[in-house]
XYZ file of C-alpha atoms in Angstrom:
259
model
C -136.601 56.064 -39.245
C -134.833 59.238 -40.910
C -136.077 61.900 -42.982
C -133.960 63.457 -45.287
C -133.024 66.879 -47.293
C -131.556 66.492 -50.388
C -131.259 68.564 -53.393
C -133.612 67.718 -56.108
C -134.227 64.675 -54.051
C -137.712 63.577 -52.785
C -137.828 62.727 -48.736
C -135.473 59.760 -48.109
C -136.581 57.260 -45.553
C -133.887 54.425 -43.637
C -134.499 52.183 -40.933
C -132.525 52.261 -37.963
C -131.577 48.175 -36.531
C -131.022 47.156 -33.502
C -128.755 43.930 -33.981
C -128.356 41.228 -31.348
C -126.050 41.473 -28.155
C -122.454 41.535 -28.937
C -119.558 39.223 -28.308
C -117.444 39.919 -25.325
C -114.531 40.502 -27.287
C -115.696 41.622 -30.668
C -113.695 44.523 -31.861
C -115.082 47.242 -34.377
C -112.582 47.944 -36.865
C -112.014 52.060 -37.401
C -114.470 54.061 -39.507
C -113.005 55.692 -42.949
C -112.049 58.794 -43.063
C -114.372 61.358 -42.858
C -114.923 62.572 -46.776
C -115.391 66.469 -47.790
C -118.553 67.366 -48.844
C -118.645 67.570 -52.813
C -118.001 70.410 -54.468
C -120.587 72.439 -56.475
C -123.243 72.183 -53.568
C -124.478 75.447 -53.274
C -124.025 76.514 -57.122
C -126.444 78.509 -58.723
C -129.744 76.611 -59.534
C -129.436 74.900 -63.348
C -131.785 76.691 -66.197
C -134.857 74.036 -66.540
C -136.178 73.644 -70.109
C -139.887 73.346 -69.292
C -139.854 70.781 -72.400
C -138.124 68.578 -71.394
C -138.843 65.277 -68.365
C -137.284 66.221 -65.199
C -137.526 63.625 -62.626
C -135.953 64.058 -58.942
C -133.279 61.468 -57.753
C -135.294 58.457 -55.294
C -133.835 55.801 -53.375
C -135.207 52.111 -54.281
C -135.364 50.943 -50.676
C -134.800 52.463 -47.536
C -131.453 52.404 -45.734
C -130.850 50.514 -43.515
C -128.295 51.490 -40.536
C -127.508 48.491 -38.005
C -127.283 50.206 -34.662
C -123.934 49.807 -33.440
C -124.279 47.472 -29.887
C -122.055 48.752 -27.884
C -123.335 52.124 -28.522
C -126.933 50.891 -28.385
C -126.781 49.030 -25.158
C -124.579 51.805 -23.505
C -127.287 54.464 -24.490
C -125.495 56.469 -27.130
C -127.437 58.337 -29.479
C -126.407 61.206 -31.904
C -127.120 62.652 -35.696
C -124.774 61.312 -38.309
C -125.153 63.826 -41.872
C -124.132 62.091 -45.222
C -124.160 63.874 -48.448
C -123.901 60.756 -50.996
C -123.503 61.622 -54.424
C -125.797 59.735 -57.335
C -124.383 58.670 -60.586
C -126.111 58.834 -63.886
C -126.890 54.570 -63.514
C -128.411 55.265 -59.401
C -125.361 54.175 -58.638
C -123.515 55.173 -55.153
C -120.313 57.246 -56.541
C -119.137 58.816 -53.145
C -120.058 59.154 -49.884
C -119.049 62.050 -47.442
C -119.561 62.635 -43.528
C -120.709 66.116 -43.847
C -121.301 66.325 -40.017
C -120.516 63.547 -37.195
C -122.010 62.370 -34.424
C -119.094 62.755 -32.780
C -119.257 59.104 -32.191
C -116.911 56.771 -34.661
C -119.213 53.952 -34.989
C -122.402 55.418 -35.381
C -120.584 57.434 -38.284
C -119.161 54.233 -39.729
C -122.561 52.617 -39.417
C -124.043 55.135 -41.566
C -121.412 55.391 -43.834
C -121.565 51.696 -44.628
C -125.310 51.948 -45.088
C -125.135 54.533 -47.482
C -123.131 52.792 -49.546
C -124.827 50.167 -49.866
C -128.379 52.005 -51.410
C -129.231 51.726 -54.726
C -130.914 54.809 -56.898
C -133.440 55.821 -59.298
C -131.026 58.428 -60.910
C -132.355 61.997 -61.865
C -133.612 63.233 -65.061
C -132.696 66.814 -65.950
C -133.471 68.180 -69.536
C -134.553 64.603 -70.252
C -131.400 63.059 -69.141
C -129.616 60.940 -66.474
C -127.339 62.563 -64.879
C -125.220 62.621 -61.335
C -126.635 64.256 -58.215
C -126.532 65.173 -54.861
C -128.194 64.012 -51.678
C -128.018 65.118 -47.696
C -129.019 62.192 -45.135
C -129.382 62.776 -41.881
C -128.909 59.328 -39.975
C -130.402 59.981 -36.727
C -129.879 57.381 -34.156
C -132.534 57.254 -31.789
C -132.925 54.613 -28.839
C -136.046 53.090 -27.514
C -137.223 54.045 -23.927
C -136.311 50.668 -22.666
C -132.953 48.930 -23.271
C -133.444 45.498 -25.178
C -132.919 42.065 -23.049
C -129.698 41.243 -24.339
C -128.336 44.953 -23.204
C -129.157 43.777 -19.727
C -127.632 40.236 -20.130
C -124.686 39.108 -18.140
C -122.035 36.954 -18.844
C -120.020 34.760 -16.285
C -117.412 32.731 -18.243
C -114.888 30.493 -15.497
C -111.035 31.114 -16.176
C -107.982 29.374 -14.769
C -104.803 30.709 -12.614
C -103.627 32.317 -16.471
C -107.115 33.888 -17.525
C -107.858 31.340 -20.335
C -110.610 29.858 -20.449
C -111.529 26.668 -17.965
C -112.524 23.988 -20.427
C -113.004 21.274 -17.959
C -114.758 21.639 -14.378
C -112.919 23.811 -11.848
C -110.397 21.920 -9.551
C -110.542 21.422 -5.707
C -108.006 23.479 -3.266
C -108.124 26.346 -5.627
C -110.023 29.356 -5.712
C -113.123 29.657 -8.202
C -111.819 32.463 -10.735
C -114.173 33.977 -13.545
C -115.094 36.573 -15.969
C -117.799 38.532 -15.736
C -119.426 40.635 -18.393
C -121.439 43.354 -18.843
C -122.675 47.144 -20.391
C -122.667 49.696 -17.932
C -124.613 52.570 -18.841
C -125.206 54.442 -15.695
C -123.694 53.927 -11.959
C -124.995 50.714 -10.676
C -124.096 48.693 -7.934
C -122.971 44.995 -8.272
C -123.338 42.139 -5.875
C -121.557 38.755 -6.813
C -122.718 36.189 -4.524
C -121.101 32.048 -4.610
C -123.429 29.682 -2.778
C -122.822 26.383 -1.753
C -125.731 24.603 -3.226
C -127.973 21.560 -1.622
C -130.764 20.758 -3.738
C -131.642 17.700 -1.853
C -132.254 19.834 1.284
C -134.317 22.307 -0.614
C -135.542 23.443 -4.021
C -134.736 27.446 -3.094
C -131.646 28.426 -4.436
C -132.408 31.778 -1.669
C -131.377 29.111 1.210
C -128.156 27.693 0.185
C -125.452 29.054 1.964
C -123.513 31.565 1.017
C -119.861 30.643 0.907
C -118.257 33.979 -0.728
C -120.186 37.373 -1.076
C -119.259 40.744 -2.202
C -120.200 44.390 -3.722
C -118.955 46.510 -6.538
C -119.715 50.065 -7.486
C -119.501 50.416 -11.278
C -119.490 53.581 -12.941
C -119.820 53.643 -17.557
C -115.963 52.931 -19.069
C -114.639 56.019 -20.851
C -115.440 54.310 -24.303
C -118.778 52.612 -25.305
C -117.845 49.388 -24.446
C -118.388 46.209 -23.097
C -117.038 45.980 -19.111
C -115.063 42.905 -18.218
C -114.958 42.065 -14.111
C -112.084 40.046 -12.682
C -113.977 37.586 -10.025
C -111.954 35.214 -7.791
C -113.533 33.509 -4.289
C -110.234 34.774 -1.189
C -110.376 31.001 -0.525
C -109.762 28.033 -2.196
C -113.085 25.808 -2.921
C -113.597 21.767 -2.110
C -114.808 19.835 -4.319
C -118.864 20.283 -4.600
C -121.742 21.666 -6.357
C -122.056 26.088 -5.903
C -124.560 28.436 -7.567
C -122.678 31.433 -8.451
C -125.582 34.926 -8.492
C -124.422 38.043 -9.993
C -127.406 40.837 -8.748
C -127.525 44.033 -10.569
C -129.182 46.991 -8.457
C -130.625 44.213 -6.963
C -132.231 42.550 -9.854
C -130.806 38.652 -10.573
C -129.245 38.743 -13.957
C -126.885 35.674 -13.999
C -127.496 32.533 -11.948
C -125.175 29.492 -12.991
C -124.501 26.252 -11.596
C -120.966 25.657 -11.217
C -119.594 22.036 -9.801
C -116.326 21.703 -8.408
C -114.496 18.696 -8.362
């Protein structure tokens, strides 16, 4: 939720979403170009006739600003101020980035947002007429990161990188993608078991047939990270349990059968 300042504008209101967990290789297209703030802002105030209706510009609804995922799930937060300017039907004429975030998609989220509102247009002198407002889009993240921030993705490629339609083959190694935000440093432990269900329902005693560590540290850009994983030996043919552990917590478990 935002509050706003506008001039001759009652306080504006916008709701901040958080959208769903984003595709591993969904690409965010560039944000427009920052716009100038309109002209005319701080002009002298206009001579009221005390006659006349005057009624301050109101948005219908509130805003609302989808929270950008990457951004949200790599803990980015920041201030984005628009100054969108009102014609005389409440219709969105312009939009400008007055200040940025300093991040591109949080701007562009706003921006798009923005345009989107519809207006109850001001009365001055007992007449529509075009106006001014300041938003301040302030992106604010919960304490907690959702679920699907902390979700990983395991997704079994071939010798080339594309994707392995059909089950892995026998005699080679077991290659995969793994997928995941990285916010802070964390440590990574990718364990392949061979599993045995018929000697016991614990996946915890199946033997482990390929284990290693990784120390990840957050990607320059707010971004989903993509792992390279491939066993040093080729596999035979068999059923495996592939773990991925993050700081020690089990975030991926998936059955995998070799043939």
């Amino acid at each position: 939720m935002i509050r706003t300042l506008a001039r001759r504008a009652a306080p504006l209101f916008a709701l901040i979403l958080l959208s769903s967990y984003a595709a591993v290789h969904a690409q965010t297209p560039p944000p427009p170009p920052p716009s100038p703030p309109p002209g005319g802002w701080d002009t002298p105030p206009r001579v009221v006739d005390p006659r006349l209706r005057q009624r301050d510009a109101k948005m219908k609804t509130p805003m609302r600003v989808r929270y950008p995922d990457a951004e949200a799930c790599m803990r980015i937060s920041g201030t984005t101020t628009l100054v969108v300017t009102i014609g005389a039907e409440g219709d969105v004429l312009d939009v400008g980035i007055e200040h940025s975030s300093r991040n591109r998609n949080l701007d562009r989220a706003a921006f798009a947002a923005a345009r989107e509102t519809r207006w109850t247009p001001e009365i001055f002198n007992g007449q529509a007429t075009p106006s001014r407002a300041r938003i301040p889009v302030d992106f604010v993240l919960p304490e907690v990161s959702s679920e699907s921030c902390r979700r990983v993705s395991v997704a079994l490629v071939d010798a080339q990188g594309a994707a392995q339609l059909t089950p892995p083959p026998a005699g080679q190694p077991l290659r995969a993608k793994i997928g995941l935000y990285v916010p802070a440093k964390l440590e990574l432990r990718l364990a392949l078991r061979r599993a045995d269900p018929k000697a016991s329902d614990n996946p915890d005693l199946y033997p482990v047939v390929h284990e290693e560590s990784r120390s990840l540290a957050p990607p320059a850009r707010a971004e989903l990270s993509n792992l390279d994983y491939a066993t040093p030996q080729p596999l035979s043919a068999g059923p495996y349990l592939f773990e991925v552990r993050v700081d020690g917590e089990l975030r991926s478990s998936t059955a995998i059968e070799v043939r």
